[in-house]
Amino acid sequence: MRTKVRNWLLSLLKVGLAAGIIIYIFKTRVDLRELLSQVRAMDRGGLIFCWCAYGALFLLSARRWQILARVQGIAARYAELIEYCFIGLFFNNILLGSMGGDVLKAYYLARAVPARREGAVISVVADRSVGFLSFFVIGLVGLLLNRGDARLRGPIAIFFAFFACALLFLL
């Protein structure tokens, strides 16, 4: 019973801290009138579509991480990985840079499976690498679809050189 109360209080503290950070950001960094005018001007259908698309991408990303964790011998539950992804997303948006959330994802998964700590870290690195390569493939497709545009010859050459270097680095 004592552990339940402690866990409940710890969860309450986490929610309070997160709420405090969000309130601080809104009070010091956000002009609420401007935000509300921007929200009113938005295309609601487009906004709902973007939310749904981002949600689907987020869920697929957690599934990809689960597959990569299984390769490392970690049988993590999907719901648990989604929770870690939300924590990572929060800290990627709050901290400078986009690696802080990945560090926390690796930490939480490593803490959940102490016997496979290195596998947990490797699964996050592999997930980041797959995402990085996916980003390049999307860019490659975009450039190839527009390869007839003479203005893109220089950027295409730079892109291919950078892509080749990234692939060599990852290998």
mmCIF file of C-alpha atoms in Angstrom:
data_model
loop_
_atom_site.group_PDB
_atom_site.id
_atom_site.type_symbol
_atom_site.label_atom_id
_atom_site.label_comp_id
_atom_site.label_asym_id
_atom_site.label_seq_id
_atom_site.Cartn_x
_atom_site.Cartn_y
_atom_site.Cartn_z
ATOM 1 C CA MET A 1 0.000 0.000 0.000
ATOM 2 C CA ARG A 2 2.855 2.349 0.840
ATOM 3 C CA THR A 3 4.357 1.832 -2.636
ATOM 4 C CA LYS A 4 1.003 2.626 -4.284
ATOM 5 C CA VAL A 5 0.729 5.921 -2.424
ATOM 6 C CA ARG A 6 4.344 6.783 -3.242
ATOM 7 C CA ASN A 7 3.814 6.015 -6.953
ATOM 8 C CA TRP A 8 0.587 8.040 -6.965
ATOM 9 C CA LEU A 9 2.323 11.014 -5.346
ATOM 10 C CA LEU A 10 5.240 10.745 -7.750
ATOM 11 C CA SER A 11 2.828 10.723 -10.701
ATOM 12 C CA LEU A 12 1.022 13.721 -9.263
ATOM 13 C CA LEU A 13 4.362 15.529 -8.879
ATOM 14 C CA LYS A 14 5.267 14.765 -12.514
ATOM 15 C CA VAL A 15 1.922 16.067 -13.777
ATOM 16 C CA GLY A 16 2.273 19.168 -11.593
ATOM 17 C CA LEU A 17 5.788 19.820 -12.888
ATOM 18 C CA ALA A 18 4.690 19.413 -16.510
ATOM 19 C CA ALA A 19 1.675 21.680 -15.944
ATOM 20 C CA GLY A 20 3.925 24.242 -14.250
ATOM 21 C CA ILE A 21 6.336 24.269 -17.187
ATOM 22 C CA ILE A 22 3.487 24.643 -19.687
ATOM 23 C CA ILE A 23 1.877 27.456 -17.670
ATOM 24 C CA TYR A 24 5.254 29.213 -17.373
ATOM 25 C CA ILE A 25 5.792 29.013 -21.139
ATOM 26 C CA PHE A 26 2.312 30.331 -21.877
ATOM 27 C CA LYS A 27 2.614 33.196 -19.387
ATOM 28 C CA THR A 28 6.092 34.319 -20.442
ATOM 29 C CA ARG A 29 6.442 33.385 -24.116
ATOM 30 C CA VAL A 30 2.993 33.275 -25.710
ATOM 31 C CA ASP A 31 0.703 36.149 -26.657
ATOM 32 C CA LEU A 32 -2.665 34.468 -26.043
ATOM 33 C CA ARG A 33 -4.629 37.004 -28.132
ATOM 34 C CA GLU A 34 -2.373 36.394 -31.122
ATOM 35 C CA LEU A 35 -2.550 32.631 -30.584
ATOM 36 C CA LEU A 36 -6.363 32.695 -30.451
ATOM 37 C CA SER A 37 -6.596 34.833 -33.593
ATOM 38 C CA GLN A 38 -4.303 32.389 -35.395
ATOM 39 C CA VAL A 39 -6.384 29.416 -34.219
ATOM 40 C CA ARG A 40 -9.613 31.088 -35.393
ATOM 41 C CA ALA A 41 -8.075 31.675 -38.840
ATOM 42 C CA MET A 42 -7.029 28.038 -39.283
ATOM 43 C CA ASP A 43 -8.673 25.648 -41.697
ATOM 44 C CA ARG A 44 -10.322 23.222 -39.258
ATOM 45 C CA GLY A 45 -10.431 20.324 -41.710
ATOM 46 C CA GLY A 46 -6.762 20.703 -42.542
ATOM 47 C CA LEU A 47 -5.882 20.970 -38.874
ATOM 48 C CA ILE A 48 -7.790 17.789 -38.006
ATOM 49 C CA PHE A 49 -6.154 15.993 -40.926
ATOM 50 C CA CYS A 50 -2.690 17.086 -39.741
ATOM 51 C CA TRP A 51 -3.414 15.960 -36.175
ATOM 52 C CA CYS A 52 -4.588 12.564 -37.404
ATOM 53 C CA ALA A 53 -1.611 12.187 -39.757
ATOM 54 C CA TYR A 54 0.841 13.155 -37.009
ATOM 55 C CA GLY A 55 -0.851 10.774 -34.572
ATOM 56 C CA ALA A 56 -0.608 7.926 -37.080
ATOM 57 C CA LEU A 57 3.047 8.763 -37.712
ATOM 58 C CA PHE A 58 3.694 8.807 -33.969
ATOM 59 C CA LEU A 59 2.050 5.389 -33.490
ATOM 60 C CA LEU A 60 3.955 3.927 -36.450
ATOM 61 C CA SER A 61 7.186 5.338 -35.047
ATOM 62 C CA ALA A 62 6.558 3.600 -31.711
ATOM 63 C CA ARG A 63 5.841 0.362 -33.584
ATOM 64 C CA ARG A 64 9.099 0.709 -35.538
ATOM 65 C CA TRP A 65 10.964 1.183 -32.262
ATOM 66 C CA GLN A 66 9.260 -1.908 -30.837
ATOM 67 C CA ILE A 67 10.477 -3.949 -33.815
ATOM 68 C CA LEU A 68 14.024 -2.627 -33.384
ATOM 69 C CA ALA A 69 13.899 -3.351 -29.642
ATOM 70 C CA ARG A 70 12.807 -6.939 -30.360
ATOM 71 C CA VAL A 71 15.862 -7.356 -32.593
ATOM 72 C CA GLN A 72 17.881 -6.535 -29.459
ATOM 73 C CA GLY A 73 16.012 -9.190 -27.468
ATOM 74 C CA ILE A 74 13.747 -6.710 -25.672
ATOM 75 C CA ALA A 75 10.066 -7.652 -25.528
ATOM 76 C CA ALA A 76 8.735 -4.222 -24.582
ATOM 77 C CA ARG A 77 5.006 -3.600 -24.552
ATOM 78 C CA TYR A 78 3.714 -1.261 -27.253
ATOM 79 C CA ALA A 79 1.867 0.926 -24.726
ATOM 80 C CA GLU A 80 5.060 1.298 -22.703
ATOM 81 C CA LEU A 81 7.007 2.423 -25.775
ATOM 82 C CA ILE A 82 4.279 4.915 -26.689
ATOM 83 C CA GLU A 83 4.602 6.351 -23.182
ATOM 84 C CA TYR A 84 8.382 6.693 -23.616
ATOM 85 C CA CYS A 85 7.838 8.284 -27.038
ATOM 86 C CA PHE A 86 5.542 10.903 -25.472
ATOM 87 C CA ILE A 87 8.184 11.641 -22.856
ATOM 88 C CA GLY A 88 10.779 11.941 -25.614
ATOM 89 C CA LEU A 89 8.504 14.181 -27.678
ATOM 90 C CA PHE A 90 7.927 16.467 -24.709
ATOM 91 C CA PHE A 91 11.632 16.872 -24.009
ATOM 92 C CA ASN A 92 12.530 17.228 -27.700
ATOM 93 C CA ASN A 93 10.195 20.215 -27.776
ATOM 94 C CA ILE A 94 11.361 21.722 -24.469
ATOM 95 C CA LEU A 95 15.126 21.125 -24.550
ATOM 96 C CA LEU A 96 17.502 22.684 -27.021
ATOM 97 C CA GLY A 97 18.144 20.314 -29.888
ATOM 98 C CA SER A 98 16.290 17.142 -30.689
ATOM 99 C CA MET A 99 18.387 14.504 -28.948
ATOM 100 C CA GLY A 100 17.275 15.003 -25.334
ATOM 101 C CA GLY A 101 14.090 13.041 -25.879
ATOM 102 C CA ASP A 102 16.020 10.141 -27.405
ATOM 103 C CA VAL A 103 18.340 10.064 -24.426
ATOM 104 C CA LEU A 104 15.331 9.827 -22.114
ATOM 105 C CA LYS A 105 13.711 7.134 -24.270
ATOM 106 C CA ALA A 106 16.892 5.074 -24.017
ATOM 107 C CA TYR A 107 17.101 5.717 -20.275
ATOM 108 C CA TYR A 108 13.527 4.622 -19.565
ATOM 109 C CA LEU A 109 13.761 1.509 -21.718
ATOM 110 C CA ALA A 110 17.137 0.599 -20.207
ATOM 111 C CA ARG A 111 15.659 1.051 -16.737
ATOM 112 C CA ALA A 112 12.736 -1.219 -17.665
ATOM 113 C CA VAL A 113 15.057 -3.991 -18.903
ATOM 114 C CA PRO A 114 18.243 -3.825 -16.793
ATOM 115 C CA ALA A 115 19.631 -7.034 -18.309
ATOM 116 C CA ARG A 116 19.509 -5.502 -21.815
ATOM 117 C CA ARG A 117 20.592 -1.906 -21.181
ATOM 118 C CA GLU A 118 22.968 -1.757 -24.122
ATOM 119 C CA GLY A 119 20.290 -3.255 -26.362
ATOM 120 C CA ALA A 120 17.877 -0.528 -25.237
ATOM 121 C CA VAL A 121 20.355 2.187 -26.196
ATOM 122 C CA ILE A 122 21.139 0.476 -29.508
ATOM 123 C CA SER A 123 17.419 0.255 -30.331
ATOM 124 C CA VAL A 124 17.054 4.028 -29.893
ATOM 125 C CA VAL A 125 20.160 4.722 -32.002
ATOM 126 C CA ALA A 126 18.874 2.337 -34.682
ATOM 127 C CA ASP A 127 15.448 3.991 -34.579
ATOM 128 C CA ARG A 128 17.020 7.425 -34.994
ATOM 129 C CA SER A 129 19.149 6.109 -37.891
ATOM 130 C CA VAL A 130 16.145 4.610 -39.662
ATOM 131 C CA GLY A 131 14.271 7.893 -39.226
ATOM 132 C CA PHE A 132 17.274 9.791 -40.559
ATOM 133 C CA LEU A 133 17.463 7.567 -43.632
ATOM 134 C CA SER A 134 13.702 7.916 -44.162
ATOM 135 C CA PHE A 135 14.134 11.677 -44.152
ATOM 136 C CA PHE A 136 16.768 11.368 -46.867
ATOM 137 C CA VAL A 137 14.635 9.011 -48.954
ATOM 138 C CA ILE A 138 11.758 11.524 -48.863
ATOM 139 C CA GLY A 139 14.175 14.252 -49.966
ATOM 140 C CA LEU A 140 15.556 12.008 -52.690
ATOM 141 C CA VAL A 141 12.087 11.289 -54.054
ATOM 142 C CA GLY A 142 11.267 15.007 -54.033
ATOM 143 C CA LEU A 143 14.459 15.873 -55.886
ATOM 144 C CA LEU A 144 14.041 13.071 -58.421
ATOM 145 C CA LEU A 145 10.494 14.175 -59.169
ATOM 146 C CA ASN A 146 11.873 17.653 -59.899
ATOM 147 C CA ARG A 147 15.138 16.641 -61.591
ATOM 148 C CA GLY A 148 14.191 18.467 -64.805
ATOM 149 C CA ASP A 149 14.418 21.814 -63.025
ATOM 150 C CA ALA A 150 17.808 23.306 -63.922
ATOM 151 C CA ARG A 151 17.868 25.314 -60.679
ATOM 152 C CA LEU A 152 18.045 22.076 -58.670
ATOM 153 C CA ARG A 153 21.154 20.567 -60.328
ATOM 154 C CA GLY A 154 23.502 22.011 -57.721
ATOM 155 C CA PRO A 155 21.327 21.087 -54.722
ATOM 156 C CA ILE A 156 20.815 17.578 -56.150
ATOM 157 C CA ALA A 157 24.581 17.052 -56.423
ATOM 158 C CA ILE A 158 25.098 18.309 -52.870
ATOM 159 C CA PHE A 159 22.244 16.135 -51.625
ATOM 160 C CA PHE A 160 23.680 12.988 -53.229
ATOM 161 C CA ALA A 161 27.151 13.700 -51.835
ATOM 162 C CA PHE A 162 25.728 14.272 -48.345
ATOM 163 C CA PHE A 163 23.499 11.193 -48.635
ATOM 164 C CA ALA A 164 26.460 9.033 -49.694
ATOM 165 C CA CYS A 165 28.527 10.313 -46.756
ATOM 166 C CA ALA A 166 25.660 9.637 -44.343
ATOM 167 C CA LEU A 167 25.242 6.094 -45.657
ATOM 168 C CA LEU A 168 28.976 5.422 -45.337
ATOM 169 C CA PHE A 169 28.940 6.812 -41.802
ATOM 170 C CA LEU A 170 25.979 4.611 -40.823
ATOM 171 C CA LEU A 171 27.555 1.514 -42.357
#
